Amino acid sequence: MNEQETLLLKLGEVVLKGLNRHVFEDRLVNNVRRRLRHLGSFQVFIRQSTIYVEPQSPQCDMEGAFAACRQVFGIVSVVRAVPCEKSVEAIVSTARTYLAPHFAAARSFKVESKRADKQFRLNSIQISQAVGGALAEAFPAVAVDLHHPDLTVFVEIREKHAYVHAPAVPGAGGLPTGMGGRAVSLLSGGLDSPVASYMIARRGVELEMVHFASPPYTSQQALDKVLELARLLSLYSGRMIVHVIPFTQIQEQIRTHCPEEYFTLIMRRLMMRMAEAVAKKAGAGAIVTGESLGQVASQTMAALGVTEAVTTLPVLRPLIGTDKVEIIRQARSIGTYDTSILPYEDCCTVFTPRHPALRPRLEAVEEAEGALDVEGLMAQALSQQTWYRVGPDGVRQAAQ
Ligand code: ATP
Ligand code: MG
């Protein structure tokens, strides 16, 4: 009998039919394989809308694999299960040993069975009765309670084996990375943009990050923080490229030549234009930002309109209707909060106007911007960008 734990990953959104479903499943299996590559040798395959992750040696990092699989988009839940022979006796004996710690902590239990293999001679109710009866005898201190049990023992009869497990834990949900095309995401060091990036990535979109840095006003630590945020996001979305574009000269030019009330807006418009340039090169179909309506002066409706007027790409703002409290909750739950609140300066905070325009008119901003050589400044900044390849295991600066 194979006593080694296996992971069973349940798929979400598989209401997809026909060809789409195969694309979804193939993509997901590949994404899972890629994510497990550094954690040992695993066999990963799909049967009946469940992905099996079978360790091939005792050296496999099962804790790591469990955590990694929970972060793969497209998976709604994950269980750690032990496979055994397809007989009531084997199932009972597996449950007795594997779930002994759970039984020790419970006052009541029930068995829930699923028969994916319809050839199996007992139906699911009969399996639950037989296994439940034997377990009740084995653990006389734990009562059977079919309505509100402390512990539910799950039994699944599948193609090759039966599987015994405790309840499933939630996975990341969403759609497999790569299914939703590609977008460029504007990543600052704040709380919002990592959450916004996560939300779009969760819809299957592969992200390429763009960060604007203003040394010496912004420090190496501020840049490291942004790269760490990208690394944390890559735990979900897989490897990504981060473009770091120097922004100092542009900000200084804006400060010298433009009215103070438009500083932030003109800055944003240059960010958008450069994001669009990166997107065109990367074959990306949208720009993602962490903007939320009314949060700051540059995020009023009028300001957003002035900002996005420079691009024809759709600007995705998944946080547009959220409150800061919700964003913080989400940042905590995806694991970016602690890094986001590190107190390093951002390029925007360095040049914040005292009285920003709340209801800017596009024509007025365009006129103010006319004092700049926009094309020249952009070309220069883009030519001086640096790239980083960021993955769960770290950050590497890429060759120019
Ligand atoms: P965040 O918490 O994401 O920094 P914020 O509340 O500070 O957002 P702003 O500073 O106004 O808001 O920025 C709005 C959006 O513009 C950000 O969510 C991000 O998408 C983008 N952005 C701002 N600064 C930068 C930067 N230095 N590099 C790349 N994108 C940026
Ligand atoms: Mg910010």
Tab-separated table of C-alpha atoms and ligand atoms in Angstrom:
chain	number	residue	atom	x	y	z
A	1	MET	CA	0.000	0.000	0.000
A	2	ASN	CA	1.246	3.467	-0.909
A	3	GLU	CA	1.314	5.490	2.313
A	4	GLN	CA	2.748	8.655	0.828
A	5	GLU	CA	0.551	11.709	0.849
A	6	THR	CA	-0.774	13.052	-2.438
A	7	LEU	CA	-2.297	16.427	-3.221
A	8	LEU	CA	-5.642	16.596	-4.983
A	9	LEU	CA	-6.342	19.957	-6.587
A	10	LYS	CA	-9.915	20.832	-7.501
A	11	LEU	CA	-10.529	23.112	-10.446
A	12	GLY	CA	-12.671	26.221	-10.545
A	13	GLU	CA	-14.737	27.755	-13.332
A	14	VAL	CA	-14.781	24.559	-15.320
A	15	VAL	CA	-18.160	25.383	-16.648
A	16	LEU	CA	-16.041	26.002	-19.731
A	17	LYS	CA	-16.926	23.602	-22.477
A	18	GLY	CA	-15.218	21.889	-25.378
A	19	LEU	CA	-11.887	23.174	-26.564
A	20	ASN	CA	-11.722	25.898	-23.927
A	21	ARG	CA	-11.800	23.361	-21.191
A	22	HIS	CA	-8.774	21.540	-22.562
A	23	VAL	CA	-6.892	24.792	-22.893
A	24	PHE	CA	-7.793	25.617	-19.295
A	25	GLU	CA	-6.726	22.219	-18.008
A	26	ASP	CA	-3.490	21.964	-19.984
A	27	ARG	CA	-2.472	25.430	-18.955
A	28	LEU	CA	-3.235	24.730	-15.324
A	29	VAL	CA	-1.311	21.445	-15.251
A	30	ASN	CA	1.687	23.188	-16.802
A	31	ASN	CA	1.475	26.046	-14.316
A	32	VAL	CA	1.358	23.591	-11.404
A	33	ARG	CA	4.337	21.633	-12.781
A	34	ARG	CA	6.338	24.801	-13.210
A	35	ARG	CA	5.572	25.916	-9.667
A	36	LEU	CA	6.660	22.577	-8.188
A	37	ARG	CA	9.881	22.302	-10.140
A	38	HIS	CA	12.068	23.424	-7.241
A	39	LEU	CA	10.319	21.353	-4.605
A	40	GLY	CA	11.235	17.852	-5.707
A	41	SER	CA	10.119	15.336	-8.291
A	42	PHE	CA	6.345	15.191	-8.628
A	43	GLN	CA	4.056	13.501	-11.087
A	44	VAL	CA	1.287	15.925	-12.050
A	45	PHE	CA	-1.707	14.829	-14.130
A	46	ILE	CA	-5.400	15.506	-14.473
A	47	ARG	CA	-8.346	13.100	-14.294
A	48	GLN	CA	-12.000	14.038	-14.018
A	49	SER	CA	-11.407	17.692	-13.171
A	50	THR	CA	-8.955	16.873	-10.391
A	51	ILE	CA	-5.228	17.455	-10.654
A	52	TYR	CA	-3.164	14.801	-8.914
A	53	VAL	CA	0.183	15.821	-7.481
A	54	GLU	CA	2.083	12.646	-6.576
A	55	PRO	CA	5.486	12.909	-4.927
A	56	GLN	CA	7.990	10.565	-6.541
A	57	SER	CA	10.371	10.374	-3.612
A	58	PRO	CA	10.356	10.860	0.165
A	59	GLN	CA	12.604	13.926	-0.307
A	60	CYS	CA	9.790	15.921	-1.924
A	61	ASP	CA	8.882	19.070	0.017
A	62	MET	CA	5.194	18.360	0.641
A	63	GLU	CA	4.618	21.395	2.870
A	64	GLY	CA	6.115	23.617	0.201
A	65	ALA	CA	4.101	21.927	-2.534
A	66	PHE	CA	0.894	22.287	-0.557
A	67	ALA	CA	1.497	26.011	-0.004
A	68	ALA	CA	2.528	26.541	-3.646
A	69	CYS	CA	-0.527	24.753	-5.057
A	70	ARG	CA	-2.822	26.923	-2.937
A	71	GLN	CA	-1.419	29.958	-4.736
A	72	VAL	CA	-1.906	28.709	-8.285
A	73	PHE	CA	-4.715	30.583	-10.026
A	74	GLY	CA	-7.435	28.295	-11.360
A	75	ILE	CA	-7.473	25.971	-8.354
A	76	VAL	CA	-10.413	26.392	-5.985
A	77	SER	CA	-9.403	23.961	-3.290
A	78	VAL	CA	-6.581	21.700	-2.231
A	79	VAL	CA	-6.599	18.547	-0.134
A	80	ARG	CA	-3.816	16.476	1.268
A	81	ALA	CA	-4.927	12.875	0.893
A	82	VAL	CA	-3.528	9.405	1.343
A	83	PRO	CA	-4.193	6.906	-1.436
A	84	CYS	CA	-5.009	3.297	-0.574
A	85	GLU	CA	-6.430	0.145	-2.082
A	86	LYS	CA	-10.076	0.374	-3.131
A	87	SER	CA	-11.611	-1.672	-0.308
A	88	VAL	CA	-13.530	-0.719	2.833
A	89	GLU	CA	-10.871	-2.409	5.014
A	90	ALA	CA	-8.014	-0.480	3.465
A	91	ILE	CA	-9.942	2.796	3.659
A	92	VAL	CA	-10.734	2.267	7.336
A	93	SER	CA	-7.194	1.353	8.251
A	94	THR	CA	-5.816	4.359	6.322
A	95	ALA	CA	-8.281	6.725	8.010
A	96	ARG	CA	-7.396	5.288	11.433
A	97	THR	CA	-3.732	6.066	11.106
A	98	TYR	CA	-3.737	9.118	8.844
A	99	LEU	CA	-6.538	10.948	10.640
A	100	ALA	CA	-5.695	9.819	14.188
A	101	PRO	CA	-4.645	13.362	15.249
A	102	HIS	CA	-7.938	14.733	13.879
A	103	PHE	CA	-9.942	12.106	15.749
A	104	ALA	CA	-8.040	12.908	18.946
A	105	ALA	CA	-9.192	16.540	18.677
A	106	ALA	CA	-12.843	15.864	17.691
A	107	ARG	CA	-15.936	14.979	19.693
A	108	SER	CA	-18.004	13.990	16.691
A	109	PHE	CA	-17.478	12.954	13.080
A	110	LYS	CA	-19.115	11.834	9.894
A	111	VAL	CA	-17.915	10.255	6.672
A	112	GLU	CA	-18.624	11.799	3.308
A	113	SER	CA	-17.921	9.687	0.255
A	114	LYS	CA	-17.674	10.286	-3.446
A	115	ARG	CA	-17.553	7.564	-6.032
A	116	ALA	CA	-15.850	8.869	-9.173
A	117	ASP	CA	-15.320	5.228	-10.229
A	118	LYS	CA	-18.881	4.072	-10.914
A	119	GLN	CA	-17.690	0.444	-11.186
A	120	PHE	CA	-17.021	0.325	-7.459
A	121	ARG	CA	-19.500	-2.109	-5.922
A	122	LEU	CA	-20.783	0.180	-3.126
A	123	ASN	CA	-22.468	3.505	-3.781
A	124	SER	CA	-21.406	6.599	-1.875
A	125	ILE	CA	-23.992	6.192	0.902
A	126	GLN	CA	-23.011	2.568	1.431
A	127	ILE	CA	-19.322	3.492	1.549
A	128	SER	CA	-19.996	6.177	4.170
A	129	GLN	CA	-22.029	3.753	6.266
A	130	ALA	CA	-19.458	0.972	6.160
A	131	VAL	CA	-16.458	3.218	6.806
A	132	GLY	CA	-18.329	5.310	9.395
A	133	GLY	CA	-19.421	2.196	11.320
A	134	ALA	CA	-15.893	0.807	11.491
A	135	LEU	CA	-14.405	4.168	12.521
A	136	ALA	CA	-17.061	4.603	15.233
A	137	GLU	CA	-15.889	1.294	16.696
A	138	ALA	CA	-12.239	2.265	16.383
A	139	PHE	CA	-12.776	5.651	18.095
A	140	PRO	CA	-15.500	5.034	20.705
A	141	ALA	CA	-14.936	8.471	22.287
A	142	VAL	CA	-15.934	10.240	19.044
A	143	ALA	CA	-19.663	10.135	18.288
A	144	VAL	CA	-21.236	9.976	14.861
A	145	ASP	CA	-23.002	13.238	14.053
A	146	LEU	CA	-24.307	13.638	10.517
A	147	HIS	CA	-25.415	17.270	10.909
A	148	HIS	CA	-22.763	19.256	12.799
A	149	PRO	CA	-19.692	17.051	13.153
A	150	ASP	CA	-16.362	18.456	14.375
A	151	LEU	CA	-14.593	16.291	11.812
A	152	THR	CA	-15.626	15.181	8.359
A	153	VAL	CA	-13.713	12.257	6.930
A	154	PHE	CA	-13.710	12.366	3.146
A	155	VAL	CA	-13.444	9.225	1.063
A	156	GLU	CA	-13.052	9.390	-2.705
A	157	ILE	CA	-13.089	6.297	-4.858
A	158	ARG	CA	-11.113	7.198	-7.953
A	159	GLU	CA	-9.672	5.421	-10.956
A	160	LYS	CA	-6.649	3.707	-9.434
A	161	HIS	CA	-6.972	4.244	-5.697
A	162	ALA	CA	-9.278	5.285	-2.947
A	163	TYR	CA	-8.288	8.512	-1.190
A	164	VAL	CA	-8.834	9.475	2.439
A	165	HIS	CA	-8.616	13.071	3.558
A	166	ALA	CA	-9.750	15.759	5.977
A	167	PRO	CA	-11.574	18.874	4.655
A	168	ALA	CA	-10.242	20.792	1.685
A	169	VAL	CA	-8.648	24.200	2.145
A	170	PRO	CA	-9.391	27.022	-0.280
A	171	GLY	CA	-7.065	27.691	-3.212
A	172	ALA	CA	-6.536	31.002	-4.989
A	173	GLY	CA	-9.415	30.533	-7.468
A	174	GLY	CA	-9.586	32.593	-10.643
A	175	LEU	CA	-8.302	31.526	-14.039
A	176	PRO	CA	-4.969	29.922	-14.950
A	177	THR	CA	-2.223	32.438	-15.682
A	178	GLY	CA	-1.811	32.891	-19.413
A	179	MET	CA	-5.455	32.317	-20.341
A	180	GLY	CA	-6.438	35.955	-20.226
A	181	GLY	CA	-3.731	37.517	-22.368
A	182	ARG	CA	-1.154	39.955	-21.127
A	183	ALA	CA	-1.229	43.373	-19.458
A	184	VAL	CA	1.265	45.904	-18.189
A	185	SER	CA	0.800	46.813	-14.541
A	186	LEU	CA	2.024	50.043	-12.950
A	187	LEU	CA	3.630	48.931	-9.724
A	188	SER	CA	4.529	51.512	-7.099
A	189	GLY	CA	5.669	50.653	-3.618
A	190	GLY	CA	2.258	51.357	-2.098
A	191	LEU	CA	-0.569	49.183	-0.865
A	192	ASP	CA	-2.873	49.541	-3.834
A	193	SER	CA	-0.974	48.574	-6.935
A	194	PRO	CA	0.116	45.106	-5.704
A	195	VAL	CA	-3.502	44.312	-4.832
A	196	ALA	CA	-4.707	45.624	-8.195
A	197	SER	CA	-2.059	43.523	-9.952
A	198	TYR	CA	-3.126	40.457	-8.014
A	199	MET	CA	-6.776	40.937	-8.979
A	200	ILE	CA	-6.025	41.191	-12.678
A	201	ALA	CA	-3.525	38.311	-12.548
A	202	ARG	CA	-6.225	36.226	-10.912
A	203	ARG	CA	-8.303	36.586	-14.065
A	204	GLY	CA	-5.672	34.620	-15.953
A	205	VAL	CA	-3.751	37.665	-17.177
A	206	GLU	CA	0.009	37.453	-17.459
A	207	LEU	CA	1.552	40.642	-16.085
A	208	GLU	CA	4.581	42.620	-17.025
A	209	MET	CA	5.398	45.235	-14.375
A	210	VAL	CA	6.515	48.802	-14.880
A	211	HIS	CA	8.027	50.832	-12.069
A	212	PHE	CA	9.212	54.430	-12.249
A	213	ALA	CA	12.148	55.247	-9.998
A	214	SER	CA	13.564	58.687	-9.256
A	215	PRO	CA	17.050	58.324	-7.875
A	216	PRO	CA	18.543	60.039	-5.935
A	217	TYR	CA	15.155	61.207	-4.572
A	218	THR	CA	14.158	57.560	-4.244
A	219	SER	CA	16.582	55.048	-2.758
A	220	GLN	CA	17.846	51.583	-3.622
A	221	GLN	CA	15.774	50.354	-0.684
A	222	ALA	CA	12.639	51.756	-2.308
A	223	LEU	CA	13.463	49.842	-5.484
A	224	ASP	CA	14.238	46.641	-3.562
A	225	LYS	CA	10.857	46.957	-1.910
A	226	VAL	CA	9.089	47.126	-5.284
A	227	LEU	CA	11.037	44.110	-6.543
A	228	GLU	CA	10.092	42.208	-3.400
A	229	LEU	CA	6.424	43.075	-4.010
A	230	ALA	CA	6.780	41.686	-7.525
A	231	ARG	CA	8.349	38.538	-6.097
A	232	LEU	CA	5.440	38.087	-3.694
A	233	LEU	CA	3.013	38.456	-6.616
A	234	SER	CA	4.976	35.918	-8.643
A	235	LEU	CA	4.128	33.280	-6.035
A	236	TYR	CA	0.656	33.433	-7.575
A	237	SER	CA	1.208	34.448	-11.146
A	238	GLY	CA	4.557	32.838	-11.928
A	239	ARG	CA	7.684	34.542	-13.254
A	240	MET	CA	7.407	38.069	-14.534
A	241	ILE	CA	9.485	40.887	-15.954
A	242	VAL	CA	9.776	44.169	-14.074
A	243	HIS	CA	10.790	47.220	-16.122
A	244	VAL	CA	12.387	49.917	-14.012
A	245	ILE	CA	12.246	53.238	-15.846
A	246	PRO	CA	14.184	56.272	-14.608
A	247	PHE	CA	11.815	59.130	-13.878
A	248	THR	CA	14.042	61.753	-12.261
A	249	GLN	CA	14.672	63.891	-15.294
A	250	ILE	CA	11.003	63.920	-16.262
A	251	GLN	CA	9.961	64.991	-12.792
A	252	GLU	CA	12.569	67.728	-12.697
A	253	GLN	CA	11.459	69.018	-16.081
A	254	ILE	CA	7.831	69.021	-14.966
A	255	ARG	CA	8.759	70.892	-11.811
A	256	THR	CA	10.690	73.495	-13.752
A	257	HIS	CA	8.290	74.055	-16.643
A	258	CYS	CA	4.722	73.216	-15.555
A	259	PRO	CA	2.231	74.776	-13.110
A	260	GLU	CA	2.395	73.137	-9.731
A	261	GLU	CA	-1.304	72.241	-9.644
A	262	TYR	CA	-0.736	69.873	-12.608
A	263	PHE	CA	2.476	68.185	-11.433
A	264	THR	CA	0.901	64.880	-10.517
A	265	LEU	CA	-1.395	64.734	-13.516
A	266	ILE	CA	1.345	65.405	-16.036
A	267	MET	CA	3.508	62.853	-14.273
A	268	ARG	CA	0.721	60.296	-14.553
A	269	ARG	CA	0.229	61.068	-18.212
A	270	LEU	CA	3.896	60.383	-18.864
A	271	MET	CA	3.671	57.160	-16.879
A	272	MET	CA	0.693	56.089	-18.974
A	273	ARG	CA	2.420	56.885	-22.242
A	274	MET	CA	5.493	54.911	-21.286
A	275	ALA	CA	3.382	52.034	-20.008
A	276	GLU	CA	1.665	52.002	-23.380
A	277	ALA	CA	5.033	51.909	-25.149
A	278	VAL	CA	6.092	48.941	-23.001
A	279	ALA	CA	2.716	47.279	-23.618
A	280	LYS	CA	3.019	47.609	-27.409
A	281	LYS	CA	6.434	45.945	-27.320
A	282	ALA	CA	5.263	43.193	-24.978
A	283	GLY	CA	2.088	42.470	-26.927
A	284	ALA	CA	0.003	43.518	-23.923
A	285	GLY	CA	-3.620	44.548	-24.345
A	286	ALA	CA	-4.220	46.725	-21.281
A	287	ILE	CA	-2.678	48.847	-18.540
A	288	VAL	CA	-3.409	48.102	-14.876
A	289	THR	CA	-3.277	50.685	-12.083
A	290	GLY	CA	-4.128	50.729	-8.381
A	291	GLU	CA	-6.312	53.823	-8.631
A	292	SER	CA	-9.484	54.067	-6.577
A	293	LEU	CA	-12.095	56.739	-7.090
A	294	GLY	CA	-11.666	59.769	-4.849
A	295	GLN	CA	-8.724	58.354	-2.890
A	296	VAL	CA	-6.450	61.291	-3.705
A	297	ALA	CA	-6.633	64.423	-5.894
A	298	SER	CA	-5.250	62.619	-8.927
A	299	GLN	CA	-8.024	60.027	-8.664
A	300	THR	CA	-11.125	62.158	-9.098
A	301	MET	CA	-13.168	61.332	-12.180
A	302	ALA	CA	-11.894	64.377	-14.009
A	303	ALA	CA	-8.284	63.540	-13.114
A	304	LEU	CA	-8.648	59.926	-14.256
A	305	GLY	CA	-10.077	61.189	-17.531
A	306	VAL	CA	-7.145	63.512	-18.100
A	307	THR	CA	-4.700	60.714	-17.248
A	308	GLU	CA	-6.103	58.067	-19.540
A	309	ALA	CA	-6.621	60.459	-22.472
A	310	VAL	CA	-3.026	59.739	-23.550
A	311	THR	CA	-3.590	56.054	-24.253
A	312	THR	CA	-5.905	54.065	-26.468
A	313	LEU	CA	-5.379	50.884	-24.446
A	314	PRO	CA	-8.021	49.945	-21.892
A	315	VAL	CA	-6.943	51.032	-18.405
A	316	LEU	CA	-7.972	48.380	-15.877
A	317	ARG	CA	-8.554	49.734	-12.371
A	318	PRO	CA	-9.807	46.803	-10.328
A	319	LEU	CA	-9.785	48.866	-7.106
A	320	ILE	CA	-11.881	51.689	-8.491
A	321	GLY	CA	-14.823	51.085	-6.150
A	322	THR	CA	-12.995	49.812	-3.069
A	323	ASP	CA	-12.261	51.470	0.271
A	324	LYS	CA	-8.816	51.586	1.820
A	325	VAL	CA	-9.976	49.198	4.548
A	326	GLU	CA	-10.888	46.579	1.937
A	327	ILE	CA	-7.603	47.080	0.124
A	328	ILE	CA	-5.691	46.596	3.378
A	329	ARG	CA	-7.610	43.427	4.143
A	330	GLN	CA	-6.826	42.079	0.693
A	331	ALA	CA	-3.142	43.089	0.953
A	332	ARG	CA	-2.917	41.167	4.221
A	333	SER	CA	-4.562	38.120	2.779
A	334	ILE	CA	-2.311	37.936	-0.290
A	335	GLY	CA	0.807	38.675	1.782
A	336	THR	CA	1.922	42.044	0.376
A	337	TYR	CA	0.876	44.237	3.326
A	338	ASP	CA	4.034	44.043	5.449
A	339	THR	CA	6.251	44.927	2.502
A	340	SER	CA	3.959	47.703	1.231
A	341	ILE	CA	4.027	49.556	4.527
A	342	LEU	CA	7.838	49.733	4.687
A	343	PRO	CA	8.494	53.468	4.907
A	344	TYR	CA	10.522	54.172	1.772
A	345	GLU	CA	9.801	57.213	-0.354
A	346	ASP	CA	7.986	56.944	-3.684
A	347	CYS	CA	8.600	59.113	-6.718
A	348	CYS	CA	5.120	60.641	-6.390
A	349	THR	CA	5.491	61.645	-2.769
A	350	VAL	CA	8.741	63.417	-3.581
A	351	PHE	CA	7.072	65.928	-5.909
A	352	THR	CA	3.603	66.324	-4.430
A	353	PRO	CA	1.985	69.686	-5.236
A	354	ARG	CA	0.516	71.626	-2.317
A	355	HIS	CA	-2.753	72.352	-4.106
A	356	PRO	CA	-3.381	69.808	-6.850
A	357	ALA	CA	-6.169	70.508	-9.366
A	358	LEU	CA	-9.264	68.521	-8.412
A	359	ARG	CA	-11.272	69.295	-11.545
A	360	PRO	CA	-8.634	69.623	-14.228
A	361	ARG	CA	-9.631	70.418	-17.805
A	362	LEU	CA	-7.934	68.328	-20.448
A	363	GLU	CA	-7.141	71.331	-22.669
A	364	ALA	CA	-5.478	73.181	-19.790
A	365	VAL	CA	-3.326	70.190	-18.878
A	366	GLU	CA	-2.393	69.610	-22.513
A	367	GLU	CA	-1.367	73.217	-22.812
A	368	ALA	CA	0.738	73.066	-19.647
A	369	GLU	CA	2.348	69.890	-20.916
A	370	GLY	CA	3.231	71.674	-24.148
A	371	ALA	CA	6.201	73.186	-22.333
A	372	LEU	CA	7.856	69.757	-22.300
A	373	ASP	CA	9.561	67.741	-24.997
A	374	VAL	CA	7.378	64.750	-24.183
A	375	GLU	CA	8.636	62.515	-26.983
A	376	GLY	CA	12.268	63.243	-26.256
A	377	LEU	CA	11.943	62.738	-22.504
A	378	MET	CA	10.084	59.482	-23.010
A	379	ALA	CA	12.566	58.131	-25.530
A	380	GLN	CA	15.434	58.869	-23.216
A	381	ALA	CA	13.803	57.344	-20.129
A	382	LEU	CA	12.772	54.224	-22.031
A	383	SER	CA	16.254	53.768	-23.429
A	384	GLN	CA	17.685	53.866	-19.914
A	385	GLN	CA	15.356	51.330	-18.379
A	386	THR	CA	16.580	48.220	-16.609
A	387	TRP	CA	14.875	44.837	-16.508
A	388	TYR	CA	14.523	42.328	-13.757
A	389	ARG	CA	13.312	38.770	-14.002
A	390	VAL	CA	11.362	38.046	-10.872
A	391	GLY	CA	10.180	34.642	-9.706
A	392	PRO	CA	9.215	32.970	-6.437
A	393	ASP	CA	12.862	32.113	-5.781
A	394	GLY	CA	14.274	35.582	-6.314
A	395	VAL	CA	15.153	38.570	-8.462
A	396	ARG	CA	17.726	38.674	-11.247
A	397	GLN	CA	18.699	41.708	-13.234
A	398	ALA	CA	18.394	40.848	-16.900
A	399	ALA	CA	20.766	41.771	-19.684
A	400	GLN	CA	19.941	44.931	-21.607
B	1	ATP	P1	-0.259	52.784	-4.461
B	1	ATP	O1	-0.657	52.369	-3.098
B	1	ATP	O2	-0.415	51.729	-5.467
B	1	ATP	O3	1.099	53.460	-4.514
B	1	ATP	P2	-1.469	55.317	-4.203
B	1	ATP	O4	-2.667	55.339	-3.406
B	1	ATP	O5	-0.157	55.765	-3.613
B	1	ATP	O6	-1.293	53.899	-4.892
B	1	ATP	P3	-0.881	57.041	-6.395
B	1	ATP	O7	0.470	57.268	-5.836
B	1	ATP	O8	-1.705	58.181	-6.769
B	1	ATP	O9	-1.801	56.175	-5.483
B	1	ATP	O10	-0.709	56.128	-7.675
B	1	ATP	C1	-1.797	55.670	-8.412
B	1	ATP	C2	-1.340	54.522	-9.262
B	1	ATP	O11	-0.325	54.941	-10.198
B	1	ATP	C3	-0.688	53.423	-8.465
B	1	ATP	O12	-1.630	52.536	-7.928
B	1	ATP	C4	0.192	52.759	-9.502
B	1	ATP	O13	-0.561	51.878	-10.316
B	1	ATP	C5	0.651	53.942	-10.336
B	1	ATP	N1	1.945	54.446	-9.839
B	1	ATP	C6	2.166	55.414	-8.942
B	1	ATP	N2	3.474	55.607	-8.719
B	1	ATP	C7	4.124	54.723	-9.494
B	1	ATP	C8	5.507	54.414	-9.732
B	1	ATP	N3	6.498	55.043	-9.089
B	1	ATP	N4	5.792	53.430	-10.604
B	1	ATP	C9	4.805	52.769	-11.246
B	1	ATP	N5	3.503	53.030	-11.071
B	1	ATP	C10	3.150	53.991	-10.209
B	2	MG	MG	1.619	55.353	-4.645
